[in-house]
Coordinates of C-alpha atoms in Angstrom, one line a residue:
M1444 CA -24.9 0.4 46.8
A1445 CA -23.1 0.8 43.5
T1446 CA -20.5 -1.8 42.6
S1447 CA -17.9 -1.7 39.9
D1448 CA -18.4 -4.0 36.9
P1449 CA -16.0 -6.9 37.5
R1450 CA -16.1 -7.9 33.8
L1451 CA -12.9 -7.5 31.9
S1452 CA -13.0 -6.0 28.4
V1453 CA -12.2 -8.3 25.5
L1454 CA -9.7 -6.3 23.5
K1455 CA -9.4 -6.9 19.8
T1456 CA -6.2 -8.4 18.4
Y1457 CA -5.5 -7.0 15.0
K1458 CA -4.0 -9.6 12.7
L1459 CA -2.0 -9.5 9.5
F1460 CA -3.6 -9.4 6.1
I1461 CA -2.0 -12.0 3.7
G1462 CA -3.6 -13.5 0.7
G1463 CA -7.0 -12.2 1.5
K1464 CA -7.0 -13.8 5.0
F1465 CA -6.2 -12.6 8.5
P1466 CA -3.5 -15.0 9.9
R1467 CA -1.8 -14.5 13.3
T1468 CA 1.9 -13.9 13.2
E1469 CA 3.7 -17.2 13.0
S1470 CA 6.1 -15.9 15.7
G1471 CA 3.3 -15.5 18.3
R1472 CA 4.6 -12.0 19.1
Y1473 CA 2.2 -9.1 19.8
L1474 CA 2.5 -5.4 20.4
V1475 CA 0.2 -3.1 22.4
S1476 CA -1.6 0.0 20.9
A1477 CA -2.5 2.6 23.5
N1478 CA -4.4 5.9 23.3
P1479 CA -1.7 8.6 23.0
R1480 CA -3.7 11.0 25.2
T1481 CA -4.9 8.8 28.0
G1482 CA -2.6 5.8 27.8
D1483 CA -5.5 3.4 27.8
H1484 CA -4.8 0.0 26.2
L1485 CA -6.8 0.0 23.0
A1486 CA -5.9 -3.3 21.3
N1487 CA -3.1 -5.8 20.5
Y1488 CA -1.6 -6.2 17.1
C1489 CA 0.8 -8.6 15.4
Q1490 CA 4.5 -8.1 15.2
A1491 CA 5.2 -9.6 11.8
S1492 CA 8.3 -11.8 11.3
R1493 CA 10.5 -12.6 8.4
K1494 CA 8.4 -15.7 7.8
D1495 CA 5.3 -13.6 7.6
L1496 CA 7.0 -11.4 5.1
R1497 CA 7.8 -14.4 3.0
D1498 CA 4.2 -15.6 3.2
A1499 CA 3.0 -12.1 2.0
V1500 CA 5.4 -12.1 -0.9
R1501 CA 4.3 -15.6 -1.9
A1502 CA 0.6 -14.4 -1.8
A1503 CA 1.5 -11.4 -3.9
G1504 CA 3.3 -13.6 -6.4
A1505 CA 0.3 -15.9 -6.7
A1506 CA -2.0 -13.0 -7.5
R1507 CA 0.4 -11.2 -9.8
K1508 CA -0.4 -12.8 -13.2
S1509 CA -4.2 -12.6 -13.0
W1510 CA -4.2 -9.0 -11.7
A1511 CA -1.7 -7.8 -14.4
A1512 CA -3.9 -9.5 -17.0
A1513 CA -7.1 -7.7 -15.9
T1514 CA -8.2 -4.9 -18.2
P1515 CA -7.4 -1.4 -17.1
Y1516 CA -11.1 -0.7 -17.1
L1517 CA -11.7 -3.6 -14.7
R1518 CA -8.9 -2.5 -12.4
G1519 CA -10.4 1.0 -12.3
Q1520 CA -13.8 -0.3 -11.4
I1521 CA -12.4 -2.6 -8.7
L1522 CA -10.5 0.3 -7.1
Y1523 CA -13.5 2.5 -7.3
R1524 CA -15.5 -0.2 -5.6
A1525 CA -12.9 -0.2 -2.8
A1526 CA -13.5 3.5 -2.4
E1527 CA -17.2 2.9 -2.1
M1528 CA -16.5 0.4 0.7
L1529 CA -14.3 3.0 2.4
E1530 CA -17.1 5.6 2.2
G1531 CA -19.4 3.1 3.9
R1532 CA -17.0 2.6 6.8
S1533 CA -15.8 6.2 7.0
D1534 CA -17.2 6.8 10.5
A1535 CA -15.3 3.7 11.8
L1536 CA -12.1 4.8 10.2
T1537 CA -12.5 8.3 11.6
N1538 CA -13.1 7.1 15.1
E1539 CA -10.1 4.8 14.9
L1540 CA -7.8 7.5 13.6
Q1541 CA -9.0 9.7 16.4
S1542 CA -8.4 7.2 19.2
T1543 CA -5.1 5.8 18.0
T1544 CA -3.4 9.0 16.9
G1545 CA -4.8 11.7 19.2
L1546 CA -6.2 13.7 16.2
T1547 CA -9.2 15.9 16.8
P1548 CA -12.5 14.7 15.3
A1549 CA -12.1 17.3 12.6
Q1550 CA -8.5 16.2 11.7
A1551 CA -9.5 12.6 11.7
K1552 CA -12.5 13.2 9.5
K1553 CA -10.2 15.2 7.1
E1554 CA -7.8 12.4 6.7
T1555 CA -10.6 9.8 6.1
A1556 CA -12.2 12.0 3.4
A1557 CA -8.8 12.7 1.8
T1558 CA -8.1 8.9 1.7
I1559 CA -11.3 8.1 0.0
D1560 CA -10.9 10.9 -2.5
R1561 CA -7.3 9.8 -3.2
L1562 CA -8.4 6.3 -4.1
V1563 CA -11.1 7.6 -6.4
Y1564 CA -8.6 9.8 -8.1
F1565 CA -6.1 7.1 -8.9
A1566 CA -8.8 4.7 -9.9
G1567 CA -9.4 7.0 -12.8
W1568 CA -5.8 6.6 -14.0
T1569 CA -5.9 2.9 -14.7
D1570 CA -6.9 3.4 -18.4
K1571 CA -4.9 6.7 -18.9
Y1572 CA -1.4 6.2 -17.6
S1573 CA -0.3 4.1 -20.6
Q1574 CA -1.0 7.1 -22.9
V1575 CA 1.1 9.3 -20.6
F1576 CA 4.1 7.0 -20.2
G1577 CA 3.9 5.0 -23.5
G1578 CA 4.2 6.2 -27.1
I1579 CA 4.9 5.5 -30.7
N1580 CA 8.5 6.2 -31.6
P1581 CA 9.8 7.5 -34.9
V1582 CA 12.2 5.0 -36.6
A1583 CA 14.1 5.1 -39.8
T1584 CA 13.0 1.7 -41.0
S1585 CA 9.6 0.4 -42.3
H1586 CA 8.4 -0.6 -38.8
F1587 CA 6.0 0.6 -36.1
N1588 CA 7.9 1.1 -32.9
F1589 CA 5.8 1.1 -29.7
T1590 CA 6.9 1.7 -26.1
L1591 CA 4.4 0.3 -23.6
P1592 CA 4.4 0.5 -19.8
E1593 CA 4.0 -2.8 -17.9
P1594 CA 3.8 -3.5 -14.1
T1595 CA 7.1 -4.3 -12.5
G1596 CA 5.7 -7.1 -10.4
I1597 CA 5.7 -7.3 -6.6
V1598 CA 6.1 -3.9 -4.9
A1599 CA 7.0 -3.5 -1.2
I1600 CA 5.6 -0.3 0.3
V1601 CA 7.0 1.2 3.6
C1602 CA 4.6 3.6 5.1
P1603 CA 5.4 6.7 7.2
D1604 CA 4.3 6.9 10.8
S1605 CA 2.1 10.0 10.3
P1606 CA -0.4 10.3 8.7
P1607 CA -1.0 6.6 9.1
L1608 CA -3.7 6.1 6.5
L1609 CA -3.5 8.6 3.6
P1610 CA 0.1 7.8 2.5
L1611 CA -0.7 4.1 2.6
V1612 CA -3.6 4.4 0.2
T1613 CA -1.7 6.9 -2.0
M1614 CA 1.3 4.6 -2.5
L1615 CA -1.0 1.5 -2.7
S1616 CA -3.1 3.0 -5.4
T1617 CA -0.2 4.2 -7.6
A1618 CA 1.3 0.7 -7.4
V1619 CA -1.7 -1.6 -8.0
L1620 CA -3.5 0.5 -10.7
S1621 CA -1.0 -0.6 -13.3
G1622 CA -1.2 -4.3 -12.3
N1623 CA 1.4 -4.7 -9.6
T1624 CA 0.7 -6.6 -6.4
T1625 CA 1.9 -5.2 -3.1
V1626 CA 3.3 -6.1 0.3
I1627 CA 2.8 -3.1 2.7
L1628 CA 4.6 -2.4 6.0
A1629 CA 2.1 -0.2 7.9
S1630 CA 3.0 2.7 10.2
E1631 CA 5.0 1.4 13.1
E1632 CA 3.6 3.9 15.6
C1633 CA -0.1 3.7 14.5
P1634 CA -0.8 0.5 12.5
L1635 CA -4.4 -0.1 13.5
P1636 CA -6.1 2.0 10.8
A1637 CA -4.1 0.0 8.2
I1638 CA -5.5 -3.3 9.4
T1639 CA -9.0 -1.8 9.5
L1640 CA -8.4 -0.8 5.9
A1641 CA -7.5 -4.4 5.2
E1642 CA -10.8 -5.6 6.7
I1643 CA -12.5 -3.3 4.2
I1644 CA -10.4 -4.4 1.3
A1645 CA -11.2 -8.0 2.2
T1646 CA -14.9 -7.4 1.5
S1647 CA -14.2 -5.5 -1.7
D1648 CA -13.6 -6.9 -5.2
L1649 CA -9.8 -6.7 -5.0
P1650 CA -8.6 -10.3 -5.6
P1651 CA -6.8 -11.9 -2.7
G1652 CA -3.1 -11.3 -2.7
V1653 CA -3.1 -8.0 -4.6
V1654 CA -2.8 -6.2 -1.3
N1655 CA -1.0 -7.7 1.7
I1656 CA -0.5 -5.6 4.9
L1657 CA 2.0 -6.3 7.7
S1658 CA 2.4 -4.6 11.1
G1659 CA 5.5 -4.7 13.2
V1660 CA 8.9 -3.2 13.8
R1661 CA 10.3 -1.4 10.8
Q1662 CA 14.0 -2.0 11.7
E1663 CA 13.4 -5.7 11.8
L1664 CA 11.7 -6.1 8.5
I1665 CA 13.5 -3.5 6.3
P1666 CA 16.6 -5.6 5.6
H1667 CA 14.5 -8.6 4.6
I1668 CA 12.4 -6.5 2.3
A1669 CA 15.5 -5.1 0.6
T1670 CA 17.2 -8.5 0.1
H1671 CA 14.1 -10.6 -0.8
M1672 CA 14.8 -11.8 -4.4
D1673 CA 11.1 -11.9 -5.4
I1674 CA 10.3 -8.3 -4.5
N1675 CA 10.8 -6.3 -7.6
A1676 CA 10.6 -2.7 -6.3
V1677 CA 10.3 -0.8 -3.1
V1678 CA 8.5 2.5 -2.4
D1679 CA 9.7 4.2 0.7
G1680 CA 7.4 6.9 2.1
T1681 CA 9.0 7.3 5.5
G1682 CA 11.5 10.0 4.7
I1683 CA 13.8 8.5 7.4
P1684 CA 17.5 8.6 6.3
E1685 CA 18.3 5.4 8.2
V1686 CA 15.5 3.5 6.4
K1687 CA 16.6 4.8 3.0
A1688 CA 20.2 3.8 3.7
A1689 CA 19.2 0.3 4.9
L1690 CA 17.1 -0.2 1.7
Q1691 CA 19.9 1.0 -0.6
T1692 CA 22.4 -1.2 1.1
G1693 CA 20.2 -4.3 0.9
V1694 CA 19.1 -3.9 -2.7
A1695 CA 22.8 -3.9 -3.8
E1696 CA 22.5 -7.7 -3.7
N1697 CA 19.6 -7.8 -6.3
L1698 CA 19.5 -4.4 -7.9
K1699 CA 15.8 -3.9 -7.4
R1700 CA 14.4 -0.4 -7.8
V1701 CA 14.0 1.8 -4.7
S1702 CA 11.9 4.9 -4.9
S1703 CA 11.5 7.5 -2.2
V1704 CA 8.4 9.7 -1.8
P1705 CA 9.8 13.1 -0.6
L1706 CA 6.7 14.4 1.1
E1707 CA 6.3 16.0 4.5
E1708 CA 3.4 15.1 6.7
K1709 CA 1.2 18.0 5.5
D1710 CA 2.1 17.4 1.9
W1711 CA 0.2 14.1 1.8
F1712 CA -2.9 16.2 1.7
S1713 CA -1.8 18.4 -1.1
D1714 CA -1.8 18.1 -4.9
A1715 CA 1.9 17.0 -4.7
A1716 CA 0.7 13.6 -3.5
E1717 CA -1.5 13.2 -6.6
D1718 CA 1.4 13.5 -9.0
P1719 CA 0.6 10.8 -11.6
Y1720 CA 4.3 10.4 -12.4
R1721 CA 4.6 8.5 -9.2
I1722 CA 2.9 5.7 -11.2
G1723 CA 6.2 5.5 -13.1
D1724 CA 8.0 4.4 -9.9
T1725 CA 6.6 0.9 -10.3
I1726 CA 6.3 0.3 -14.0
E1727 CA 8.8 -1.1 -16.6
F1728 CA 8.8 -0.3 -20.3
K1729 CA 8.6 -2.8 -23.2
T1730 CA 9.5 -1.7 -26.7
A1731 CA 7.9 -3.7 -29.6
W1732 CA 8.7 -3.5 -33.3
H1733 CA 6.1 -4.4 -35.9
P1734 CA 6.7 -4.4 -39.7
I1735 CA 4.5 -2.0 -41.7
G1736 CA 2.5 -4.0 -44.2
V1737 CA 2.8 -3.1 -47.9

């Protein structure tokens, strides 16, 4: 006589990614991820708090100096290595995209492949963007005048709900390739692929703190992202007017830069998402004068 298995499944709890580690949220709050087609309980994930955001910013600040000081060639090699790690875990990423978003196998595979290709693409810009954005300026005196791009510092990234993975890697890449460190708020509706990405990043050569990923409720964290005095820029990929308004209201206190990425869901797969001028959203410019020797 057949009997049902009385054993309960041990569901995974997806944690935050801060400073190269995977802490639980200090608030003890968790949310449930369910299969959008069947309603099955897939996993639990952390609902990040304001304290978790502060911890992530602190970790990004600790990594900022050394990452910015790394040579462009080294940063490119490290990002390419991360792409290699993604390639090795592509099946796992595809399966997770499929189960958590309701995508077909072909659609999930397409997003995984596009994500890997996007990271490789921007890894190639680490030693090229300074030639595009910098320059030697003509002056009337006997000086050389150089304009050089520099990383702005700590960049907060707010991801759209869909696609959950490709926009994250796109905005992450354009920020860190110049030497910025990041605090990322993952898709609110589908955060699990972002945390799986964090598990891959943790085993790559990216130094701890360069990438920090939080999951949770966007409405709760956006005001704190906007007003945090140690966050130097925000990149908003949601396209949600309420998010844009909340960010612009909050940054009025500290005048940090807010950039919006005006892409529709399908556009993240297009050439528009590979626009290198997006790198300019998270860099500053330094002009140096040097006397011409006689």
